[in-house]
Tab-separated table of C-alpha atoms in Angstrom:
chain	number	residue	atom	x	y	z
E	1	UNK	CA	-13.144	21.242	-16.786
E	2	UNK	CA	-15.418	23.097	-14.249
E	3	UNK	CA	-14.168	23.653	-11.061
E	4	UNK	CA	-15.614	22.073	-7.583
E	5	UNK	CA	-16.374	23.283	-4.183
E	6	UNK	CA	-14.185	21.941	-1.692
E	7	UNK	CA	-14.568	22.234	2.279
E	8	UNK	CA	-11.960	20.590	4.832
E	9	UNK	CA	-10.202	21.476	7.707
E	10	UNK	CA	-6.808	23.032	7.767
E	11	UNK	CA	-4.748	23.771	10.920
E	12	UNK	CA	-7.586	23.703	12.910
E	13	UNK	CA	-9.626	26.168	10.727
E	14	UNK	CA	-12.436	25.176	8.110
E	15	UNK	CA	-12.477	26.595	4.407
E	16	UNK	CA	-13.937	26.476	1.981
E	17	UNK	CA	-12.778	27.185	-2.329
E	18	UNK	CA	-12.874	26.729	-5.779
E	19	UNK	CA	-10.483	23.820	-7.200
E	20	UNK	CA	-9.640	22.837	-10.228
E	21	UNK	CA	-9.783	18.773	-10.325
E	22	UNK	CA	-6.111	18.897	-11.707
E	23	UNK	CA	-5.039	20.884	-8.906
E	24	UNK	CA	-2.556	18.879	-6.169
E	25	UNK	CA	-2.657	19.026	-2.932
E	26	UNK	CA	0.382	20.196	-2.500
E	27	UNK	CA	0.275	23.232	-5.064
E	28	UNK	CA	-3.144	24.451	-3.888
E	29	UNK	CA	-1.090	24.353	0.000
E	30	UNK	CA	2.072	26.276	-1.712
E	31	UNK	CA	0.579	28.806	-4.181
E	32	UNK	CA	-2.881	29.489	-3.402
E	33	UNK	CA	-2.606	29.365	0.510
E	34	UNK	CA	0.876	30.456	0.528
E	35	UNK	CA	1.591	27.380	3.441
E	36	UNK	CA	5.066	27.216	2.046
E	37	UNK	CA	6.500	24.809	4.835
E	38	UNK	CA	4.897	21.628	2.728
E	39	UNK	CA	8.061	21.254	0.261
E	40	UNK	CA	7.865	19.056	-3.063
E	41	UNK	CA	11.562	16.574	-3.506
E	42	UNK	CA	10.978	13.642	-5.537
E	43	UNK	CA	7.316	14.477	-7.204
E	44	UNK	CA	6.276	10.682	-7.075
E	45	UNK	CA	6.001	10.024	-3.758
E	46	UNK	CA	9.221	8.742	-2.906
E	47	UNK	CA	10.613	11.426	-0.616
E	48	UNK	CA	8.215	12.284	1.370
E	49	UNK	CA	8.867	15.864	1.659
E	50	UNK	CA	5.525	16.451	0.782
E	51	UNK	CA	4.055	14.919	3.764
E	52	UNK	CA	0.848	16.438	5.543
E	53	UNK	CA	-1.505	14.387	7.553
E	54	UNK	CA	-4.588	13.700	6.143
E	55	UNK	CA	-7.533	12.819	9.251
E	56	UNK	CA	-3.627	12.116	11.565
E	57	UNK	CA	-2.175	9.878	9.057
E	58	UNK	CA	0.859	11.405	7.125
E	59	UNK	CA	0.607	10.846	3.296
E	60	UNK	CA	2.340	12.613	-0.048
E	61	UNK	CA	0.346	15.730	-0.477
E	62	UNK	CA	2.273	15.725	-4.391
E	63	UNK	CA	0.132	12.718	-5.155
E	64	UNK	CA	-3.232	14.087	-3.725
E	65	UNK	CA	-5.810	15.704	-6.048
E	66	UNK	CA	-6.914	18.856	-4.102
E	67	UNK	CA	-10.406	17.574	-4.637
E	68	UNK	CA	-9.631	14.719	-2.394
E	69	UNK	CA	-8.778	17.157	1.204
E	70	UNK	CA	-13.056	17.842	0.578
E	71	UNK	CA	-14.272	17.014	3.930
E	72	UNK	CA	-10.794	15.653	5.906
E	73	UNK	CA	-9.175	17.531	8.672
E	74	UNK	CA	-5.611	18.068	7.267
E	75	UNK	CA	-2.537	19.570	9.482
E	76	UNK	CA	0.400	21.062	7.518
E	77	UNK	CA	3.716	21.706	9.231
E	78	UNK	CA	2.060	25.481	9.992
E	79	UNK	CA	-0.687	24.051	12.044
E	80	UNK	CA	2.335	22.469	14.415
E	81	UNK	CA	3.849	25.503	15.918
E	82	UNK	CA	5.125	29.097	15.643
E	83	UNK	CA	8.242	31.146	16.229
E	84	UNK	CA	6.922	31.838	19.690
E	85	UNK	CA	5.509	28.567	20.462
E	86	UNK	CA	7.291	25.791	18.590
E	87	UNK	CA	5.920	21.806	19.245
E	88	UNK	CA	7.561	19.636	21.438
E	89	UNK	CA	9.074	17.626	18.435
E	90	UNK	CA	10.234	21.111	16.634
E	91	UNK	CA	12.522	22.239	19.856
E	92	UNK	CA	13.359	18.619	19.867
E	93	UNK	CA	14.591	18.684	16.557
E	94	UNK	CA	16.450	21.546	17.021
E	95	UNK	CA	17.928	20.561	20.254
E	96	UNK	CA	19.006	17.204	18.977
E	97	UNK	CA	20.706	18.826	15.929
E	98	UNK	CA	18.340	16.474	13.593
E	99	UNK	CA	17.594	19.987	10.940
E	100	UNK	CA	20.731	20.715	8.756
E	101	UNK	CA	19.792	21.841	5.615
E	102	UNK	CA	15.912	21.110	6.549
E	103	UNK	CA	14.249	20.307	2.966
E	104	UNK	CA	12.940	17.090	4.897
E	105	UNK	CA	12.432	18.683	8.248
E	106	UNK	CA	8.338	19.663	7.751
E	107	UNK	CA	7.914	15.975	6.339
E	108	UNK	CA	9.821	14.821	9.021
E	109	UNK	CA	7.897	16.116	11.938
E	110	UNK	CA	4.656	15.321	10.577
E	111	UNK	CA	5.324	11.606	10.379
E	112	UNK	CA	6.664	11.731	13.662
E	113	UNK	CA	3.436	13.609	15.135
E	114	UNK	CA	1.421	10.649	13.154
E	115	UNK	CA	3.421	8.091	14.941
E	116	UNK	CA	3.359	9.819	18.644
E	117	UNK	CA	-0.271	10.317	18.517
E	118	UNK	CA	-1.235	6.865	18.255
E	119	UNK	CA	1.714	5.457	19.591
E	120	UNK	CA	3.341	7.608	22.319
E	121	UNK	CA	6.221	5.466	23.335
E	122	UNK	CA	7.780	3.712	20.144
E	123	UNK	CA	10.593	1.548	20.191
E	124	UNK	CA	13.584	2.673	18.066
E	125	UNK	CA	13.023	0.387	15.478
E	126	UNK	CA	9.322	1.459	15.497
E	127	UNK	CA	10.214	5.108	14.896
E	128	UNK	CA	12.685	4.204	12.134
E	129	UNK	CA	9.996	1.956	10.437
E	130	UNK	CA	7.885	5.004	10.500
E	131	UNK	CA	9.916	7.447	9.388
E	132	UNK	CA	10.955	4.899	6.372
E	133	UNK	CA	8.997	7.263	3.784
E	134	UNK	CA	10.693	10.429	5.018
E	135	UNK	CA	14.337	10.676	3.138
E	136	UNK	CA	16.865	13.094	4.662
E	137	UNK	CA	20.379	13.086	2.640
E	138	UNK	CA	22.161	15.406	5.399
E	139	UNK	CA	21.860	13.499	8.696
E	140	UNK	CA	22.033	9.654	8.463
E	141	UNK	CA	19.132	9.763	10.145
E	142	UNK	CA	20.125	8.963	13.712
E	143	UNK	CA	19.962	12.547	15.178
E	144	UNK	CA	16.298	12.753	13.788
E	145	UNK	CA	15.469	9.243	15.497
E	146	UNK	CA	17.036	10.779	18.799
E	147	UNK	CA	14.794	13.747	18.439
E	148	UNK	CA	11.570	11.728	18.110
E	149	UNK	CA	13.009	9.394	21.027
E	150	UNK	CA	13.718	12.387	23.322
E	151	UNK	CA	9.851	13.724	22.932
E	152	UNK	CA	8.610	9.765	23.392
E	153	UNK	CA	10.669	9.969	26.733
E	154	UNK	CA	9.200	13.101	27.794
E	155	UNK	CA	5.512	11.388	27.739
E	156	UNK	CA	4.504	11.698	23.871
E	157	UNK	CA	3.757	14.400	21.199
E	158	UNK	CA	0.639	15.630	22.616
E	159	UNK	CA	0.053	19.449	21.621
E	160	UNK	CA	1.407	21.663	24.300
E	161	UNK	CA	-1.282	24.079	25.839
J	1	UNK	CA	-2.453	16.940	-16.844
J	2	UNK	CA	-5.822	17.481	-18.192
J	3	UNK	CA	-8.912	15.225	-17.531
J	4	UNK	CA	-12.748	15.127	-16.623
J	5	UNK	CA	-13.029	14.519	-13.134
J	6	UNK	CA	-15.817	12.208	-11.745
J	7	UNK	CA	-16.438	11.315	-8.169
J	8	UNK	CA	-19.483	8.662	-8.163
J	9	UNK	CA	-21.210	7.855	-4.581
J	10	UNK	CA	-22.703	4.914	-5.051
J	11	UNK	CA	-21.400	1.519	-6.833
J	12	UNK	CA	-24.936	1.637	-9.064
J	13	UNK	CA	-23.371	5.600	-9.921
J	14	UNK	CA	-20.215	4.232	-10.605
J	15	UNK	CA	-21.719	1.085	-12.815
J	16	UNK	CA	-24.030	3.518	-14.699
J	17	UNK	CA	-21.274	6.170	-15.330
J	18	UNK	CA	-18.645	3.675	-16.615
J	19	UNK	CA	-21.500	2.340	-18.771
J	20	UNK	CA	-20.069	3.198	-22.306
J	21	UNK	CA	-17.250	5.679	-20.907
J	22	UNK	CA	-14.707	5.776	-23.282
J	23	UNK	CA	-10.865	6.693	-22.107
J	24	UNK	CA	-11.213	6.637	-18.404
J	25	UNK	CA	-8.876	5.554	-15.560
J	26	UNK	CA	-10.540	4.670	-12.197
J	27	UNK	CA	-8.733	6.427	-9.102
J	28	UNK	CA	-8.637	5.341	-5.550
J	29	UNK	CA	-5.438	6.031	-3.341
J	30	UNK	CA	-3.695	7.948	-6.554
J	31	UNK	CA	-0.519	6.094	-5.534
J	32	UNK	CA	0.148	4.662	-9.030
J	33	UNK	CA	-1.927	6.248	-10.897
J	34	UNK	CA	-0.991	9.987	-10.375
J	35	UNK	CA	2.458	8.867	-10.665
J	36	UNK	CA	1.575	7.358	-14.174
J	37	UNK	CA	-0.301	10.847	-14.910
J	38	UNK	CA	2.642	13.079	-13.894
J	39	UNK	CA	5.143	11.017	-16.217
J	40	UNK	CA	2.559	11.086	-19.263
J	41	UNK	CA	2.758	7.084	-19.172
J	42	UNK	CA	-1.420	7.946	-19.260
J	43	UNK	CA	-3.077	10.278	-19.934
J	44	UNK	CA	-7.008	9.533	-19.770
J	45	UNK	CA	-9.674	11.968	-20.887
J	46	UNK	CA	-11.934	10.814	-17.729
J	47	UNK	CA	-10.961	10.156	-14.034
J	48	UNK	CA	-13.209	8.168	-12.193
J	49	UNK	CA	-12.382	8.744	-8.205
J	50	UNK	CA	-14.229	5.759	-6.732
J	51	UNK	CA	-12.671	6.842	-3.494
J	52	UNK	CA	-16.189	7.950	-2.199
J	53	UNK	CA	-18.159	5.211	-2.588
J	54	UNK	CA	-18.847	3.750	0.813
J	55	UNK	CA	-20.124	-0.239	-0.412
J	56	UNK	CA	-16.140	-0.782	-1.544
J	57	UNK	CA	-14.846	-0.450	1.947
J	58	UNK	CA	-14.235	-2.325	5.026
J	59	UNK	CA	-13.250	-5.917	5.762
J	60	UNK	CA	-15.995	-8.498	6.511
J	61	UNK	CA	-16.164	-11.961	7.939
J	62	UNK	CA	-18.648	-14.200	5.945
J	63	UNK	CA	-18.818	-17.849	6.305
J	64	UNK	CA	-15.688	-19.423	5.497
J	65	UNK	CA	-14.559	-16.492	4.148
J	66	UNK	CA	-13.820	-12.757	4.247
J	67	UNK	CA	-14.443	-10.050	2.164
J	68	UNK	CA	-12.197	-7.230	1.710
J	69	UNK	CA	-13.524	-3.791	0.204
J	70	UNK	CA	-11.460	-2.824	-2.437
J	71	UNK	CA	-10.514	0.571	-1.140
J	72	UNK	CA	-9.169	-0.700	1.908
J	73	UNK	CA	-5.914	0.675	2.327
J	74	UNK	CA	-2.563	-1.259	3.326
J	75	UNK	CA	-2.309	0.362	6.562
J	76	UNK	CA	-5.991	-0.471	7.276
J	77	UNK	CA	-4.773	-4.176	6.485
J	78	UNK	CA	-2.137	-4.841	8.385
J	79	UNK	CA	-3.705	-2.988	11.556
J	80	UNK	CA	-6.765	-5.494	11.090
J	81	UNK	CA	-7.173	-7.634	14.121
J	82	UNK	CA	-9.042	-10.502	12.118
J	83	UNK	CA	-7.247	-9.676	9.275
J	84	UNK	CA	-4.134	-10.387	11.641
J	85	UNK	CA	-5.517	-13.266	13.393
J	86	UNK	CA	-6.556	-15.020	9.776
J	87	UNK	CA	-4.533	-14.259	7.299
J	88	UNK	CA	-1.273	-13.005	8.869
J	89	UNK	CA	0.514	-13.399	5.383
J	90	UNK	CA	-1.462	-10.645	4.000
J	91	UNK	CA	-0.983	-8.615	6.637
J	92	UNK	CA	2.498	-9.220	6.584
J	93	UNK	CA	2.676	-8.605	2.881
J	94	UNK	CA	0.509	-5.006	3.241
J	95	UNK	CA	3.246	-3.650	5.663
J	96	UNK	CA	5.841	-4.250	3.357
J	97	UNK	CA	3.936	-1.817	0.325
J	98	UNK	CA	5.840	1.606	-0.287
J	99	UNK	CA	6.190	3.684	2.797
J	100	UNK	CA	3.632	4.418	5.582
J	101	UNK	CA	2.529	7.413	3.303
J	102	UNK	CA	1.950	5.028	0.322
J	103	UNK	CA	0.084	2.305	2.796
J	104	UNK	CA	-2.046	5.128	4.028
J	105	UNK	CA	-3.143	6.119	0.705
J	106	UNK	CA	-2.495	2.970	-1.759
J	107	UNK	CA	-5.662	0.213	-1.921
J	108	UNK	CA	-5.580	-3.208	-2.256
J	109	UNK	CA	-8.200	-2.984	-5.215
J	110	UNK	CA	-5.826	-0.390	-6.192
J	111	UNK	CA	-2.537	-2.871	-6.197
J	112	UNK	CA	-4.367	-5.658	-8.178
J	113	UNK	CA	-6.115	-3.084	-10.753
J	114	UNK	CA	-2.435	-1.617	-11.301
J	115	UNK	CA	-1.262	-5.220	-12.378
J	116	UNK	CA	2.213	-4.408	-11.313
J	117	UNK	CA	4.305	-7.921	-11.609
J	118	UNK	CA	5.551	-6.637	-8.509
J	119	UNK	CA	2.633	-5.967	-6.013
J	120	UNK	CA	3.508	-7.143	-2.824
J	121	UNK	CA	-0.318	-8.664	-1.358
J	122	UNK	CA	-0.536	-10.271	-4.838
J	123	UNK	CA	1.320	-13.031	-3.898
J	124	UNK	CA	-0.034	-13.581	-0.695
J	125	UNK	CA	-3.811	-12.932	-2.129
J	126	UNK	CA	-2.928	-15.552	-4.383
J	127	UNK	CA	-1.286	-18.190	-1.707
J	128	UNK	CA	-5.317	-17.460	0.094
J	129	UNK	CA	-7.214	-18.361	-2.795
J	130	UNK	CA	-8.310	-14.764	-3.573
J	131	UNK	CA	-10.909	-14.842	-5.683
J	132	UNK	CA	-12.060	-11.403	-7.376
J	133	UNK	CA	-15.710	-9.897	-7.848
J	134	UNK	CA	-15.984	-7.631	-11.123
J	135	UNK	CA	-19.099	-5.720	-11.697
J	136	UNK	CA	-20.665	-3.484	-14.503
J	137	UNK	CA	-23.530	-2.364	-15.314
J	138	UNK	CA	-24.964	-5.833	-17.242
J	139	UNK	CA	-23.657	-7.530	-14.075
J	140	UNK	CA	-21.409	-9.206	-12.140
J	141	UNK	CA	-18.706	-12.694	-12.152
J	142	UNK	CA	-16.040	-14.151	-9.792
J	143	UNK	CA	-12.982	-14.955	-11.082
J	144	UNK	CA	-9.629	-16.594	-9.474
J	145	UNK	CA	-7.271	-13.504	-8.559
J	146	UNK	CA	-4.598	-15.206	-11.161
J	147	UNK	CA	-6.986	-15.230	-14.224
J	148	UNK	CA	-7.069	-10.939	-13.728
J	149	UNK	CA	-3.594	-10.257	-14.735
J	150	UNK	CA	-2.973	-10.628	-18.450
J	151	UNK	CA	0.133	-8.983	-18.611
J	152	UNK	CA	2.396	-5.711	-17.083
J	153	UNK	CA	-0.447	-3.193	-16.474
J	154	UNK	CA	-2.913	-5.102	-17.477
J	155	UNK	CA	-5.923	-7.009	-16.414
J	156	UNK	CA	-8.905	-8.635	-17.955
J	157	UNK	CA	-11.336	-6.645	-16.676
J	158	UNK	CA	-13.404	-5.087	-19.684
J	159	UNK	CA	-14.933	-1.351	-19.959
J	160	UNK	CA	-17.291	-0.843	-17.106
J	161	UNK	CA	-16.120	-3.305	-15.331
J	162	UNK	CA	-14.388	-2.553	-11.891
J	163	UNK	CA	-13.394	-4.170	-8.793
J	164	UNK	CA	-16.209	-4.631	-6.470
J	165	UNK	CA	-14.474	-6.963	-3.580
J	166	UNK	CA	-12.179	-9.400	-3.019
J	167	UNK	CA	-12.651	-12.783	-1.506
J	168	UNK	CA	-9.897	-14.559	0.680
J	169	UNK	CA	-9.789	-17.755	2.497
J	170	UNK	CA	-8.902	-17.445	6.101
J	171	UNK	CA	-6.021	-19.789	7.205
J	172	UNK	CA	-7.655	-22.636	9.393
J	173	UNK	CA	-6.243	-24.748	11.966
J	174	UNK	CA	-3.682	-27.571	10.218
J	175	UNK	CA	-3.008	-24.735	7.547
J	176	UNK	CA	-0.476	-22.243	7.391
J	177	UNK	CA	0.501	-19.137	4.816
J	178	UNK	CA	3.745	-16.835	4.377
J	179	UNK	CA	4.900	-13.872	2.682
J	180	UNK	CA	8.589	-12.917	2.098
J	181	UNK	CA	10.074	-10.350	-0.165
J	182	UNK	CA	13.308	-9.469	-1.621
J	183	UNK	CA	13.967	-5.780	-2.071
J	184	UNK	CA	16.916	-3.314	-2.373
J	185	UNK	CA	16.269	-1.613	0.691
J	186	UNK	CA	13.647	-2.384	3.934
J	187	UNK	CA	11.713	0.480	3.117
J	188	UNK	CA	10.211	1.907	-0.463
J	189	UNK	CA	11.699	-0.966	-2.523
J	190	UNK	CA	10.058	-2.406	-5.293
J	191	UNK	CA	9.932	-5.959	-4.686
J	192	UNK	CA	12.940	-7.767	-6.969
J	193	UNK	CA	10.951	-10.721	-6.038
J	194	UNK	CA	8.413	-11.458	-3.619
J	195	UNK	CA	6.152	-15.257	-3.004
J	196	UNK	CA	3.862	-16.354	-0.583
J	197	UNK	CA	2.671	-20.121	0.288
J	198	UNK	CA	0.102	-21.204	1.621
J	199	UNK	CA	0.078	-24.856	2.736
J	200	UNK	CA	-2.840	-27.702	4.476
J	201	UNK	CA	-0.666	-30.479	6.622
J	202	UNK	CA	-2.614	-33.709	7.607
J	203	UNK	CA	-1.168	-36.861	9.226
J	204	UNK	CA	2.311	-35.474	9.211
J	205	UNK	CA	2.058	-35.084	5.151
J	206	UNK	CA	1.214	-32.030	3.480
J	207	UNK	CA	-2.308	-32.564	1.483
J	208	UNK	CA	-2.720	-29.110	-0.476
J	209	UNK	CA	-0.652	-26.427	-1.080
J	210	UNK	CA	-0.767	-22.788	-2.939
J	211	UNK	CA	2.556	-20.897	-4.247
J	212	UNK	CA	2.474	-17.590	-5.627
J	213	UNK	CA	5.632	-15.361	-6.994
J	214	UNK	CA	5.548	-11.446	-8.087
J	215	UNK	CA	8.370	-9.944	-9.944
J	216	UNK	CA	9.477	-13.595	-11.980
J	217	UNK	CA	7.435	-12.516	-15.386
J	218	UNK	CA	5.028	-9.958	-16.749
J	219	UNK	CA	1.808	-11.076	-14.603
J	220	UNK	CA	2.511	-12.746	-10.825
J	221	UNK	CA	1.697	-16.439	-11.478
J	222	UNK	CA	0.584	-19.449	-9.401
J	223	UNK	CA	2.879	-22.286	-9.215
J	224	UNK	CA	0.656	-25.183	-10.146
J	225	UNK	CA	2.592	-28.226	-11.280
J	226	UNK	CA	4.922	-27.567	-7.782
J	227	UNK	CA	1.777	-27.419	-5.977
J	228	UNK	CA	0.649	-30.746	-7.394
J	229	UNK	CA	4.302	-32.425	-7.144
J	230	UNK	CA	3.882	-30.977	-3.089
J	231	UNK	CA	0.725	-33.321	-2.347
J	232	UNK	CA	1.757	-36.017	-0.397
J	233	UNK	CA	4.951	-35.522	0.525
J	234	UNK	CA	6.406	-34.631	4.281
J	235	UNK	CA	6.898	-30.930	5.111
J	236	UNK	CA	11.142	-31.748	5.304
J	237	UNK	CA	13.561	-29.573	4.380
J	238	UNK	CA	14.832	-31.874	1.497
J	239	UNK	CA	11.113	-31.026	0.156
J	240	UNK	CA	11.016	-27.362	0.755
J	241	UNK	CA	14.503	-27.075	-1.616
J	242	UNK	CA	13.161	-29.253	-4.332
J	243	UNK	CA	10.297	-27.180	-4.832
J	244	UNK	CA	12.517	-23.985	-4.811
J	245	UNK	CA	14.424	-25.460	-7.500
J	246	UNK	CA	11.465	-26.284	-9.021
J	247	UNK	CA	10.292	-22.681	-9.137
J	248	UNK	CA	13.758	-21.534	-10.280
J	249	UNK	CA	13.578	-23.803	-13.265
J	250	UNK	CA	9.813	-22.446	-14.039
J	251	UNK	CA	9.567	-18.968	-13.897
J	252	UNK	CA	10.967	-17.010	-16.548
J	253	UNK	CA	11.816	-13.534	-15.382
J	254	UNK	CA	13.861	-10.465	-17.269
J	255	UNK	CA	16.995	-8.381	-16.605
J	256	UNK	CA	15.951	-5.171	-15.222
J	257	UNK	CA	17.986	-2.271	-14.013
J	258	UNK	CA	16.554	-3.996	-10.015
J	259	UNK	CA	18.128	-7.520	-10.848
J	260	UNK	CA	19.326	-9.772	-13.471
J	261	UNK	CA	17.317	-12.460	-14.388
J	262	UNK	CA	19.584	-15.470	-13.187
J	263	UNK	CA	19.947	-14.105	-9.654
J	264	UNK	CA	15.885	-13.253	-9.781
J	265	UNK	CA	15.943	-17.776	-10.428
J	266	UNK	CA	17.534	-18.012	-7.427
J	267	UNK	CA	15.719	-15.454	-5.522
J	268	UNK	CA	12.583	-17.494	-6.567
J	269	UNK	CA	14.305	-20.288	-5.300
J	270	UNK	CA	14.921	-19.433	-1.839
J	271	UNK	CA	11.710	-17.407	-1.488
J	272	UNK	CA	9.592	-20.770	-1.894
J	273	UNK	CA	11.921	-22.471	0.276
J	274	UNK	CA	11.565	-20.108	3.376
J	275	UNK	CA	8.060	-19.337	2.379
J	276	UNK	CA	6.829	-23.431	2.583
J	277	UNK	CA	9.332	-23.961	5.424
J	278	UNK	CA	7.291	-21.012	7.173
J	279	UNK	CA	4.015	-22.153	6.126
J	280	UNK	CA	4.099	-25.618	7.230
J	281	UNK	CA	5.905	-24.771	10.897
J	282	UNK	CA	2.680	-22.769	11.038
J	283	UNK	CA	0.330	-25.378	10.036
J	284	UNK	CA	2.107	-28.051	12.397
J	285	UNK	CA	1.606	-25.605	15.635
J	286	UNK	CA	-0.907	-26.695	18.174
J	287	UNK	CA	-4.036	-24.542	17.356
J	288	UNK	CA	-4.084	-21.608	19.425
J	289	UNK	CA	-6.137	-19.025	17.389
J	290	UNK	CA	-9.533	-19.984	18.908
């Protein structure tokens, strides 16, 4: 099948390539673009370590056709921070001792960034209920719900300047 | 995985594409279907991505009714302030799809198309009356939501047919509707069973009623004769637990690796009970929703 032009918005930057339509999401991120940090668990949308946000909503990049990013703004776990500047919820993380062996971590902190940005100051519950698609099998979950808390406290997830 | 991709923009491209198509599978949120893709269960020569066609989206308030796009998402449905303000049951039923990944992506049009027994706004489309518009390319019909599902994975609709909208009736004042689900876990937990109710109360007595159950057989199904046996008779708890037991003694659902089939009786049971018990306290409050 021919391939098609797609154009979107990733990290902040537009592109533009060549797709195939069988391509996913979450392959053309890993092994075209090299964005490594997007993992793939379950393969079926169950785990959510797939997660990227697609126009600030977090869905399963392993169930999105790379055809479908063509014309969406899309942040991957890259487009969060760097070694030298990590986000607000990354240092929180890591203060909060919510990374151990980090397969869920990326997926983690995007659904967290999709909840602070709309909803700065979530209730516990609310932050749990979010994070419901997100499985981690090393924590128990609390120390990641802390971490999320602890930015909400400081005044939201807002990008640091 | 290996198919002809198509992305129609229009519904008039879509109707004139699927016109004759042979082996195709219509994609909107990919929640299902990719899944069903990835583990071979299909494998169609043609995917139709209906995604960008603007005419099957949004939520509209019409007289006495409203109309909602087929490729509005879950999440779009249970953040929808008439949505929430009209039919709360729906809303209530949307939140509890999947994950918040799966409600961003997943469809409504996409939940009844998929057939699952276990689609959680089934039910509570059903308990509103939902009535479903098909249309092709020789033209276009209305049918009752319940009339759709002919068995696991499979509807009625015919090639070239797709969803074009679905019709719901809001809940008015003296009426009331609920949604409750039983699942293995609160989040990502295919329903083991799920109902919804939707009940009118006049003069202290209840004068129509709609019950709906997902998960109790291979289509979700419309409780009819309880519906009938419900006319007339006080919203009182004695009630609400003889129609559960009636609904425990009707459906007929199977063993599964979720549930066995006698405890999925008495799930059906209590989720009619809580669900008219719900319903009517709503339909007995003073009116406050204008």
């Amino acid at each position: 099948m021919s391939k098609r032009m797609i154009k979107f918005v990733l990290n902040g930057k537009p592109i533009e390539l060549e797709v195939e339509p069988e391509l996913l999401f979450v392959d053309l991120l890993r092994e075209r673009l090299g964005l490594t940090g997007t993992k793939v668990g379950c393969g079926e949308g169950d785990c959510g370590a797939c997660t990227v946000l697609v126009d600030g909503k977090n869905v399963n990049s392993c169930l999105m056709l790379a055809v479908k990013a063509d014309g969406h703004d899309i942040v991957t776990v890259e487009g969060l921070g760097d070694y030298d500047k990590l986000h607000p919820l990354q240092e929180a993380f890591i203060a909060e001792g919510a990374v151990q062996c980090g397969f869920c971590t990326p997926g983690m902190l995007l659904s967290a960034k999709s909840l602070l940005d709309v909803n700065p100051h979530p209730k516990r519950e609310e932050i749990s209920r979010h994070i419901s698609g997100n499985l981690c099998r090393c924590t128990g979950y609390t120390k990641i719900v802390n971490a999320i808390e602890k930015v909400a406290c400081q005044g939201g997830g807002e990008d640091r300047e | 995985m290996q198919f002809n991709y198509h992305s129609p923009k229009s519904e008039t491209e879509l109707a004139a594409l699927l016109n004759g198509m042979e082996d195709y599978c219509l994609l909107a949120g990919g929640t299902d279907v990719m899944v069903k893709m990835k583990e071979k269960l299909i494998s169609p020569r043609n995917l139709v991505d209906v995604s960008g066609i603007e005419s099957l989206k949004g939520i509209r308030e019409t007289a006495g009714s409203l109309w909602i796009g087929p490729l509005v998402t879950h999440r779009e449905l249970m953040d929808s302030p008439v949505m929430n303000k009209k039919t709360a049951a729906l809303c209530l039923a949307a939140s509890e799809v999947g994950s918040p990944q799966i409600r961003n992506a997943g469809t409504v049009g996409g939940n009844i198309g998929n057939a699952s027994p276990a689609a959680d706004t089934v039910p509570a489309l059903l308990a509103l009356d939902a009535k479903v518009q098909l249309n092709s390319a020789n033209g276009s019909e209305n049918l009752p939501l319940d009339k759709v599902f002919v068995g696991p994975g499979r509807t009625c609709l015919k090639s070239g047919q797709y969803i074009a909208g679905i019709h719901v009736s809001p809940v008015a004042a003296g009426e009331g509707a609920a949604f409750a689900k039983f699942g293995k876990r609160k989040a990502l937990a295919c329903s083991i069973v799920n109902g919804a109710a939707w009940v009118r109360v006049q003069g202290g007595v209840i004068t129509a009623a709609r019950i709906a159950l997902g998960s109790v057989g291979p289509t979700p199904v419309r409780l009819y004769e309880t519906e009938k046996w419900l006319v007339g008779r006080k919203p009182e708890p004695a009630v609400f637990a003889e129609a559960g037991l009636q609904a425990e003694q009707s459906v007929r659902p199977i063993d599964d690796v979720r549930c066995t089939a006698t405890h999925r009786g008495k799930l059906a049971r209590v989720t009619v009970q809580r669900c008219l018990e719900a319903a009517t306290k709503q339909a007995m409050e003073v009116c406050v929703c204008e």
